[in-house]
Coordinates of C-alpha atoms and ligand atoms in Angstrom, one line a residue:
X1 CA 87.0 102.8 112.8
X2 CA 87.2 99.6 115.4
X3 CA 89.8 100.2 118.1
X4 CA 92.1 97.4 116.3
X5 CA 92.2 100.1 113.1
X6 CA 93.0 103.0 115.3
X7 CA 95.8 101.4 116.7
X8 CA 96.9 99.8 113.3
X9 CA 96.5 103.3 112.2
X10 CA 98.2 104.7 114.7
X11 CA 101.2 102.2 114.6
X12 CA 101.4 103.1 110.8
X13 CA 102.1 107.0 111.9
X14 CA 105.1 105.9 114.0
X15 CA 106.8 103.8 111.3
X16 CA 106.0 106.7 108.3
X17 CA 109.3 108.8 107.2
X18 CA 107.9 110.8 104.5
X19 CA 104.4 112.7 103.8
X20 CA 104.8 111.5 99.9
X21 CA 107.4 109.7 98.2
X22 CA 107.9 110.2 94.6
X23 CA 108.9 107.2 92.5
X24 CA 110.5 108.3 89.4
X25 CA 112.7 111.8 89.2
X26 CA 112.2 112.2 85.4
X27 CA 110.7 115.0 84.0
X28 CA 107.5 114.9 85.5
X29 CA 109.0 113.4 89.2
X30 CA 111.4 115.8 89.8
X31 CA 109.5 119.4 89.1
X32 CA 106.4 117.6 91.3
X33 CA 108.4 116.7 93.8
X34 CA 110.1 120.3 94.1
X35 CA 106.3 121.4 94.1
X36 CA 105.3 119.7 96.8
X37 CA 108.2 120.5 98.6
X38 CA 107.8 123.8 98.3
X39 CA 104.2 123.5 99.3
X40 CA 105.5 122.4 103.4
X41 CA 105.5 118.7 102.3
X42 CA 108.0 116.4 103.6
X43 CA 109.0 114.6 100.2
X44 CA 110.9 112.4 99.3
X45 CA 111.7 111.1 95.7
X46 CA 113.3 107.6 94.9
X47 CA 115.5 106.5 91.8
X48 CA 116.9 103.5 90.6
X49 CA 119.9 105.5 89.2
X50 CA 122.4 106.7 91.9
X51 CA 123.1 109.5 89.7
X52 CA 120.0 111.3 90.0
X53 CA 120.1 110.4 93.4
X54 CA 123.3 112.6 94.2
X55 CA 122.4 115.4 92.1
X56 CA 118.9 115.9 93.3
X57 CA 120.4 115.6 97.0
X58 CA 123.7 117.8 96.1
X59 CA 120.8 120.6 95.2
X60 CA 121.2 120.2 91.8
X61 CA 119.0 118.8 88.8
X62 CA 119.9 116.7 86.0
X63 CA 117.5 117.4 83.4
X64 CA 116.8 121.7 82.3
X65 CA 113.3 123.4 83.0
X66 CA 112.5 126.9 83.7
X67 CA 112.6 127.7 87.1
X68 CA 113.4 123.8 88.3
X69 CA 116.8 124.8 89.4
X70 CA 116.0 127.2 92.0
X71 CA 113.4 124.9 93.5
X72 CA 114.8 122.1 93.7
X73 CA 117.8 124.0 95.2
X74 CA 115.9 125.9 98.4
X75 CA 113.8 122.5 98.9
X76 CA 116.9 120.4 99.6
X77 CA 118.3 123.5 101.6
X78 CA 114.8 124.0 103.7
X79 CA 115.0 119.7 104.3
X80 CA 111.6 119.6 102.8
X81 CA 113.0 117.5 99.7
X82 CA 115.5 114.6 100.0
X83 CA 116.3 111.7 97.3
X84 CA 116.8 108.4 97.4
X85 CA 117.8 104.7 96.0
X86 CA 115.2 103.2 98.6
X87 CA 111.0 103.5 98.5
X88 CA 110.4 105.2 101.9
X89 CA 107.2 104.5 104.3
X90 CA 104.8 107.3 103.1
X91 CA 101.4 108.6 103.3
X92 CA 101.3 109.4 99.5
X93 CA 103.0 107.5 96.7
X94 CA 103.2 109.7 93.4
X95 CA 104.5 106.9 90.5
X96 CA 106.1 108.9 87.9
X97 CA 108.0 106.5 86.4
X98 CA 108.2 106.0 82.2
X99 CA 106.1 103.7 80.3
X100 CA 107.7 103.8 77.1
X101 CA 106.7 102.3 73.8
X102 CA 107.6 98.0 73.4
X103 CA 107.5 96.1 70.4
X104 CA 104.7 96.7 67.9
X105 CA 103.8 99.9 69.5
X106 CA 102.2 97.8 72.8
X107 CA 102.4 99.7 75.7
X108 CA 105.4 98.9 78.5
X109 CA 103.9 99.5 81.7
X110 CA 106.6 97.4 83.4
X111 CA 108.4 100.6 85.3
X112 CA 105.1 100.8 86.7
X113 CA 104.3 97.8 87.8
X114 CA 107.8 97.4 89.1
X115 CA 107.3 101.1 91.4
X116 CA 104.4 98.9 93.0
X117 CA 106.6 96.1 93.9
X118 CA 108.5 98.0 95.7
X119 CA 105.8 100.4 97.3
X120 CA 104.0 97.0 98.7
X121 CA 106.3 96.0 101.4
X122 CA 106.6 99.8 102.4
X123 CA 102.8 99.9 102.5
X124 CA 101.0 101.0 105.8
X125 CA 97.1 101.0 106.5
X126 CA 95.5 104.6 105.6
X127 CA 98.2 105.6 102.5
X128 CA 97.5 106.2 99.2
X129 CA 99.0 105.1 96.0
X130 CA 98.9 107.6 92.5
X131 CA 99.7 106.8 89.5
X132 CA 100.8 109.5 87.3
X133 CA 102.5 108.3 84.4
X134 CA 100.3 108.1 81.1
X135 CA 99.4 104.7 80.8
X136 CA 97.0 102.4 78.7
X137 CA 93.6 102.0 80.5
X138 CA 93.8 99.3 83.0
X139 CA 97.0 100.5 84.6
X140 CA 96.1 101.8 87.8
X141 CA 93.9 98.1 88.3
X142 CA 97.3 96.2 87.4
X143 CA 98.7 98.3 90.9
X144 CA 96.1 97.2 92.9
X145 CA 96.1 93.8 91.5
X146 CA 100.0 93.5 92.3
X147 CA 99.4 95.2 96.2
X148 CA 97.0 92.9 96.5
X149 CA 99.3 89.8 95.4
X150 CA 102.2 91.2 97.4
X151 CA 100.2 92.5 100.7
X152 CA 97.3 89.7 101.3
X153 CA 97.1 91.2 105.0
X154 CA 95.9 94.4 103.4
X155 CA 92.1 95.2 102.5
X156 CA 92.1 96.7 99.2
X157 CA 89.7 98.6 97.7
X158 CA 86.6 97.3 95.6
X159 CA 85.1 98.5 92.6
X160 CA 81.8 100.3 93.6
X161 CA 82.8 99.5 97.0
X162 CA 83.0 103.5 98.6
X163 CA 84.6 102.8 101.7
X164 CA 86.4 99.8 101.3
X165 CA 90.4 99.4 101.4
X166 CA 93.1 99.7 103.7
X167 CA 94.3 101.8 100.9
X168 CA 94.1 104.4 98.7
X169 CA 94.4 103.5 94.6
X170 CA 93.9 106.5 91.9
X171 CA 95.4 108.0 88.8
X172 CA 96.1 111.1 88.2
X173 CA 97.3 112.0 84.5
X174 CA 100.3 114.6 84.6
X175 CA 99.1 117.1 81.7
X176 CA 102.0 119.7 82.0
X177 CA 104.0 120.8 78.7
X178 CA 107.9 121.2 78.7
X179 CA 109.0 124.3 79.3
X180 CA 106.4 125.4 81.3
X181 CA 106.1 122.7 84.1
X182 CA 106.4 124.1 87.3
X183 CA 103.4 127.0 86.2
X184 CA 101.5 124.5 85.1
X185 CA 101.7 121.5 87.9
X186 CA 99.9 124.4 89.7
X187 CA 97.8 126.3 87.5
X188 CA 96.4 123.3 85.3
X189 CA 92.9 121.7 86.2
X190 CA 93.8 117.9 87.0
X191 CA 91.4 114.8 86.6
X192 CA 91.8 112.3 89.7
X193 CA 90.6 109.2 88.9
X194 CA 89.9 106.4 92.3
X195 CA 89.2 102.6 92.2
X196 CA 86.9 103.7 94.6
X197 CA 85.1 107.2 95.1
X198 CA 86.3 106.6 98.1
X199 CA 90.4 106.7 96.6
X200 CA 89.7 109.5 94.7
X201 CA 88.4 111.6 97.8
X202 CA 92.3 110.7 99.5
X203 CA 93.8 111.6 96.5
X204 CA 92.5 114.9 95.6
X205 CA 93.3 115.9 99.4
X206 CA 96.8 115.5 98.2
X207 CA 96.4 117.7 95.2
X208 CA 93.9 120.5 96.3
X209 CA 96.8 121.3 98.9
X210 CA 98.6 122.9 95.8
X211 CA 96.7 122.9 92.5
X212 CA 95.1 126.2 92.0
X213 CA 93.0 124.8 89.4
X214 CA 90.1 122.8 89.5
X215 CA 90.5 118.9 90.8
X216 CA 88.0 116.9 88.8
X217 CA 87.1 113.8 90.3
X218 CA 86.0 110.6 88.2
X219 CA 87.1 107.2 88.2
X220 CA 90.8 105.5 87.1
X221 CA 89.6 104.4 83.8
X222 CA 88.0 107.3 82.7
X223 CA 91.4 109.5 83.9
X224 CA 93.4 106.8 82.5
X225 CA 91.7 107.5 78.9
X226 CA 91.2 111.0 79.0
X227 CA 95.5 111.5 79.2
X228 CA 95.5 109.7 76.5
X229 CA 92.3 111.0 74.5
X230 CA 94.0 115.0 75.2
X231 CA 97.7 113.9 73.7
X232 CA 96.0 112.0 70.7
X233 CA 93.7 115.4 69.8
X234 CA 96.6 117.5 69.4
X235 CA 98.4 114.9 67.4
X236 CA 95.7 114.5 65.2
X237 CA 95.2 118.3 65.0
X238 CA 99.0 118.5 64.3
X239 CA 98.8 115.6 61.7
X240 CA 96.3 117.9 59.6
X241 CA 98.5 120.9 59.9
X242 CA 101.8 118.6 58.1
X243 CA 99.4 116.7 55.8
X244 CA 98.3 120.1 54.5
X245 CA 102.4 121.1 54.6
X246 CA 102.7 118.3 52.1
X247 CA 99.6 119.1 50.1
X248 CA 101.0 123.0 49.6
X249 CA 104.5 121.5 48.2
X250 CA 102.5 119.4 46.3
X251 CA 100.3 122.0 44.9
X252 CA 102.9 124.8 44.9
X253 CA 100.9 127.5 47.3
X254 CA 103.0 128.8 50.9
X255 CA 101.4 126.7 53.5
X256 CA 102.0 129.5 56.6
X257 CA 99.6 131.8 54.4
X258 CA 97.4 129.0 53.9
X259 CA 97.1 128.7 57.4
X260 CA 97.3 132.2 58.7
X261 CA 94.6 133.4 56.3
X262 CA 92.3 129.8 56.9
X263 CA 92.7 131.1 61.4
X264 CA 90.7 134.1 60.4
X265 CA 87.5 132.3 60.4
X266 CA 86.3 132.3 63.7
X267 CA 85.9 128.5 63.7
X268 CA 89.1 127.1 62.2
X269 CA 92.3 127.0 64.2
X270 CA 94.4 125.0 62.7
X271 CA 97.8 124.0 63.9
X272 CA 101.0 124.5 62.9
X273 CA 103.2 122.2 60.3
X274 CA 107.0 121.1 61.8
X275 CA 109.4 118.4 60.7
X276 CA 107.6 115.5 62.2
X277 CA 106.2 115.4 66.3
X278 CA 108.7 114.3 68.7
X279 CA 108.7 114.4 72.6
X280 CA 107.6 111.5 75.1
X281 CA 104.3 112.0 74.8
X282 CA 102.3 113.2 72.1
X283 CA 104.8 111.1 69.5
X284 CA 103.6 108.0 71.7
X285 CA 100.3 108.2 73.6
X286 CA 98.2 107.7 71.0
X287 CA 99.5 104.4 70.3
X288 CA 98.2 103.5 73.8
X289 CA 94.8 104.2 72.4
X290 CA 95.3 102.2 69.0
X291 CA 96.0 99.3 71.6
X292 CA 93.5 99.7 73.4
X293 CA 90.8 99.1 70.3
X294 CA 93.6 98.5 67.0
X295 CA 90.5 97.8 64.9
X296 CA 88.7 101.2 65.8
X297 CA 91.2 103.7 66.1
X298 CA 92.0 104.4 62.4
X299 CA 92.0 108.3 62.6
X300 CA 94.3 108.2 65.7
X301 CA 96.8 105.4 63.9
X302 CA 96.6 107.8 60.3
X303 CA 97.7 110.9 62.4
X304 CA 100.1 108.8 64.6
X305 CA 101.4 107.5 60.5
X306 CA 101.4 110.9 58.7
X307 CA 103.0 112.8 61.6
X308 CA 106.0 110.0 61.5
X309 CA 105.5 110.4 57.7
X310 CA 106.4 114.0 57.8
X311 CA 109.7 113.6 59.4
X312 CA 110.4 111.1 56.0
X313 CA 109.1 114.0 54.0
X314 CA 111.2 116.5 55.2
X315 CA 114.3 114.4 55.3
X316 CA 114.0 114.1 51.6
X317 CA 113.2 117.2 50.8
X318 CA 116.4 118.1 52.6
X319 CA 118.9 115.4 50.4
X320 CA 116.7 117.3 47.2
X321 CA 118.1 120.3 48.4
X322 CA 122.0 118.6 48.8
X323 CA 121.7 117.0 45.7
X324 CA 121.3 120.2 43.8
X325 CA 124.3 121.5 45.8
X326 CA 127.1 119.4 44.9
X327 CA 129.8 119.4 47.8
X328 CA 127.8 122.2 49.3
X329 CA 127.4 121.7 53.0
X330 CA 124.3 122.3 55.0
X331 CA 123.6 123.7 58.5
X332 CA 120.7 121.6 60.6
X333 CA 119.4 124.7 63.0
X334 CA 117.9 122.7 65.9
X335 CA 117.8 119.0 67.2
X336 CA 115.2 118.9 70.2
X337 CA 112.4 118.2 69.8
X338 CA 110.3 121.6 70.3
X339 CA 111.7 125.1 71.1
X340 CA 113.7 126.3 73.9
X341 CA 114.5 122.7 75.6
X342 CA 117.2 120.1 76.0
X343 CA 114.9 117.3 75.4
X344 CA 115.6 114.9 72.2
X345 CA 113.3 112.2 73.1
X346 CA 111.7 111.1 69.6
X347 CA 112.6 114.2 68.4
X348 CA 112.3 114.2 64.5
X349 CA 114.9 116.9 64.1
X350 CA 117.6 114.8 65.7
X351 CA 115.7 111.7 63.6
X352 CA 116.7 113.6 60.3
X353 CA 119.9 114.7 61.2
X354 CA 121.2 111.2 62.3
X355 CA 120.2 109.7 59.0
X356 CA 121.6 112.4 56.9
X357 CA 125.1 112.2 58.9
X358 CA 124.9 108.4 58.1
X359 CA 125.4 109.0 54.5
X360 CA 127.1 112.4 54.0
X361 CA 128.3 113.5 57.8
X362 CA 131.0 115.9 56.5
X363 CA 127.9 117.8 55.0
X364 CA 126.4 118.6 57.9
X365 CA 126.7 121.1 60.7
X366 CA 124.6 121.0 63.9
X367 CA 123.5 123.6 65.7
X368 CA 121.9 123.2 68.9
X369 CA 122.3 125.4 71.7
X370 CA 121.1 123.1 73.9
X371 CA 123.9 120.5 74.0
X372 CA 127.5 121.2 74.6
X373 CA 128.5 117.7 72.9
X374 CA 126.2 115.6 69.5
X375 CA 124.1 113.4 70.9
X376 CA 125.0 109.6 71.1
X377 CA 122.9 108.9 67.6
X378 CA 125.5 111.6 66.0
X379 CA 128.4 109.7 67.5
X380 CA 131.1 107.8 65.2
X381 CA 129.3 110.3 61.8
X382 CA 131.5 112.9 60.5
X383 CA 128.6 115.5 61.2
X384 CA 130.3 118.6 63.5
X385 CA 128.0 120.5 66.5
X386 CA 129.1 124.0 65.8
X387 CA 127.9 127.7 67.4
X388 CA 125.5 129.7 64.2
X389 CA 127.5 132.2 63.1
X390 CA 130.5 129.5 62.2
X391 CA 127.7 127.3 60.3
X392 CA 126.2 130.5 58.8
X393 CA 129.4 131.3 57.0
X394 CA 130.4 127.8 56.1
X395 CA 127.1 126.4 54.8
X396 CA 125.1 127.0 51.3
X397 CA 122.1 125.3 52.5
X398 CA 120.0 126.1 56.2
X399 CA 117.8 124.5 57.8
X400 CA 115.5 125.3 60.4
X401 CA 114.3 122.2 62.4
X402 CA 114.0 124.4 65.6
X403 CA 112.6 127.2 66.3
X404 CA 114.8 128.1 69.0
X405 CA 114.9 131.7 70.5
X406 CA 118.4 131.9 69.6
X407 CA 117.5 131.5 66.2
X408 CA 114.6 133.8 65.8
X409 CA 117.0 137.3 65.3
X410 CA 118.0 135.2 61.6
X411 CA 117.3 137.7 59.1
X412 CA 117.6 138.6 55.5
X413 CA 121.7 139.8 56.1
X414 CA 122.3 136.4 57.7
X415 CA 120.7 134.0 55.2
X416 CA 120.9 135.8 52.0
X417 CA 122.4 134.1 49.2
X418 CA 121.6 130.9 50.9
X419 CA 119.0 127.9 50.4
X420 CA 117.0 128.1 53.1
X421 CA 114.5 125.7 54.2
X422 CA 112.3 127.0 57.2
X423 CA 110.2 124.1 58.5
X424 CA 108.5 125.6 61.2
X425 CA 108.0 128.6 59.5
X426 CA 109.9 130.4 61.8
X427 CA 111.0 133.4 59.2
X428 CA 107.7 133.9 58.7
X429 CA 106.2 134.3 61.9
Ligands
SAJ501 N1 104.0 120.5 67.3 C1 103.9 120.9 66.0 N2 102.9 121.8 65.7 C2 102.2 122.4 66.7 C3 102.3 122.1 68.0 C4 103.3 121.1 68.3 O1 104.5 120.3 65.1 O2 101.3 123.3 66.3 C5 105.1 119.5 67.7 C6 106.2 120.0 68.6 O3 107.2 120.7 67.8 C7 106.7 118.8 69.2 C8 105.4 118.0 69.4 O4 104.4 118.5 68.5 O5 107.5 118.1 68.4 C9 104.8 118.0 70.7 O6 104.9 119.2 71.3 P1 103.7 119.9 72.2 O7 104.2 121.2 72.6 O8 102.4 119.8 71.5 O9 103.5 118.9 73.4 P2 104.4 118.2 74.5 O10 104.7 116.8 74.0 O11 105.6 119.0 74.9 O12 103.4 118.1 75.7 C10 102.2 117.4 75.5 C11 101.1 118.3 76.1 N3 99.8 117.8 75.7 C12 98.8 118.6 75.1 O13 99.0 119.7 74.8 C13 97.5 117.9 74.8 C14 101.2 118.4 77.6 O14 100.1 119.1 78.2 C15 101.2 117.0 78.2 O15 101.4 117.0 79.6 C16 102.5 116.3 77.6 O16 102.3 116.2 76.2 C17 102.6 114.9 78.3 O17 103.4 114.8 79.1 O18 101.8 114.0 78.0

């Protein structure tokens, strides 16, 4: 390092507030910003909604995940975690922001890109920039591309380049499930992908300080397509478990036997039929791949298409069910999108239930544990949230669209004399 760099270096130190800010206080954002903090991490996580903002900085959280509450809680008490509206000087930038689905199933990396307009002016020599959000491949070369556009008095790192760059540019996938985040941000292996070798080494320095698995280093394409390779498995996996769901109505045999009896060879392990795949990733990921190469991916676009599919299927199968019940009313058991959370992104359950409560609301009872109030889709329908037992006496039909804990005491002396319809196979298990 030239003395000019030491003292740019050491100017940088003077100006920087925060180890690592966080951009993005979602889902992902929030639990690894808590992790961090808990870790001796000065952190600091930015939102655009003042919100989230408060909450986070009252103590509190505004989303529900095991064991998120008390974190968050003793960070903000201990002063390792604050939140905020602005991008803070840092050492570390974690983007964690969501790249949702556009038009035609095109990736929207726009909440990315705009996290690195506002990192660039913040920007000191010697910091490092991660992306975390699951993003087409390409993504993490659009944020150096726009540093680069908005800092020209920065040196940025080169492809094949090991020590170039006044910065750091990698991507890190975040490949934690629901329910289960704040284990696994610690416990799960992670891929850290650099520009550079060089990137990747800064990176991992940031995650080996708390990940107790492994840190596997490659480069930001190949982490960039391996997110999206590990969500577009398990929906293809899961597509073959509805499509075989469907083929058993068709064929008249009890797909949960099917299945359970098929697992006993030691190399089959097949997955387990729903009501369609929901959630924020594994419903949408895969399209990131079909994007990528639309003429190629024709397994991954089928599964992404008979997964949707089911959620048609099962809806039908459902107005079968009230057609043959004249006036009879039926009782929806479930709207997230996978047990035991409070998250309805895509979620097929709440999918079927708005479209049902379109046509024939005063049929329908929700029950969902998980909200106090119906969801804005449910809004202005004559469909009524209700608690079990309530919904239990008052409908002729059940179905089970969730396999939420509190549903999994339902017995024979609960259901009998009713039509049930147990989509998850929950009764079974
Ligand atoms: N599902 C089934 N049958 C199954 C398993 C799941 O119908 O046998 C359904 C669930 O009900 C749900 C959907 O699939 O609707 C997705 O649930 P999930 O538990 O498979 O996955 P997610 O979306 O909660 O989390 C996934 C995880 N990815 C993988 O397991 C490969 C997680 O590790 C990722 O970090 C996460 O996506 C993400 O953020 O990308």
């Amino acid at each position: 390092m030239t003395e000019q760099e030491k003292i740019a270096v050491a100017d940088a130190d003077d100006a920087i507030t925060a180890d690592i800010a966080v951009i993005g206080l979602g889902y992902i954002g929030l639990p690894t910003a808590a992790v961090l903090a808990s870790y001796g991490w000065n952190v600091c996580g930015v939102d655009v909604s003042p919100h989230v903002v408060e909450t986070v900085n009252a103590g509190g959280v505004h989303i529900e995940e095991r064991d998120l509450d008390g974190l968050v809680h003793k960070a903000i008490e201990d002063k390792t975690l604050s939140a905020s509206l602005d991008v803070p000087s840092a050492r570390y930038y974690m983007i964690a922001v969501p790249t949702p689905l556009g038009d035609n199933k095109a990736p929207n990396i726009a909440y990315v890109e705009s996290a690195a307009r506002a990192i660039a002016p913040k920007l000191l020599p010697g910091a490092c920039i991660i992306v975390e959000s699951t993003s087409p491949v390409g993504t993490t070369e659009r944020v150096a591309e726009i540093i680069a556009e908005a800092r020209p008095d920065l040196r940025m790192p080169a492809f094949g380049d090991i020590e170039s760059g006044d910065v750091a540019i990698a991507y890190c996938p975040e490949r934690v499930l629901p329910g289960r985040i704040v284990n696994e941000l610690v416990h799960n292996d992670r891929v850290i992908g650099g520009v550079t070798p060089a990137c990747a080494e800064s990176a991992a320095k940031l995650y080996r300080s708390f990940v107790q698995g492994d840190c596997l280093i490659t480069n930001a394409r190949v982490a960039e397509t391996v997110k999206l390779v590990e969500n577009s498995f398990r929906d293809v996996n899961i597509a073959f478990a509805n499509e075989l769901s469907i083929i058993a109505d068709k064929i008249g045999v009890d797909v949960w036997d099917v299945i359970k009896l098929s697992n006993r060879h030691p190399r089959v392990n097949i997955l387990q039929p729903g009501p369609g795949v929901g959630g924020h990733c594994i419903a949408v990921d895969p399209w990131f791949l079909v994007a990528g190469a639309p003429e190629e991916a024709r397994l991954v676009r089928t599964a992404r298409e008979v997964n949707d599919h089911k959620a048609v299927h099962t809806e039908n199968r459902i107005r079968a069910l009230l057609d043959a019940a004249p006036g009879g009313k039926v009782a929806l058991l479930g709207l997230a999108f996978k047990p035991d959370i409070d998250d309805f992104r895509e979620s097929p359950a709440l999918e079927i239930a708005e479209n049902l409560a379109k046509d024939m609301g005063d049929r329908i009872l929700v029950v969902e544990p998980f909200t106090e109030a119906l969801p804005p889709q449910l809004e202005g329908t004559d469909a009524t949230l209700t608690q079990l037992s309530p919904a239990l006496r008052e409908a002729e039909i059940v179905v089970i669209l969730v396999d939420h804990t509190a549903f999994k005491h339902l017995g024979a002396d609960d259901l009998g004399g009713k039509i049930v319809f147990d989509t998850r196979g929950m009764l079974k298990k």
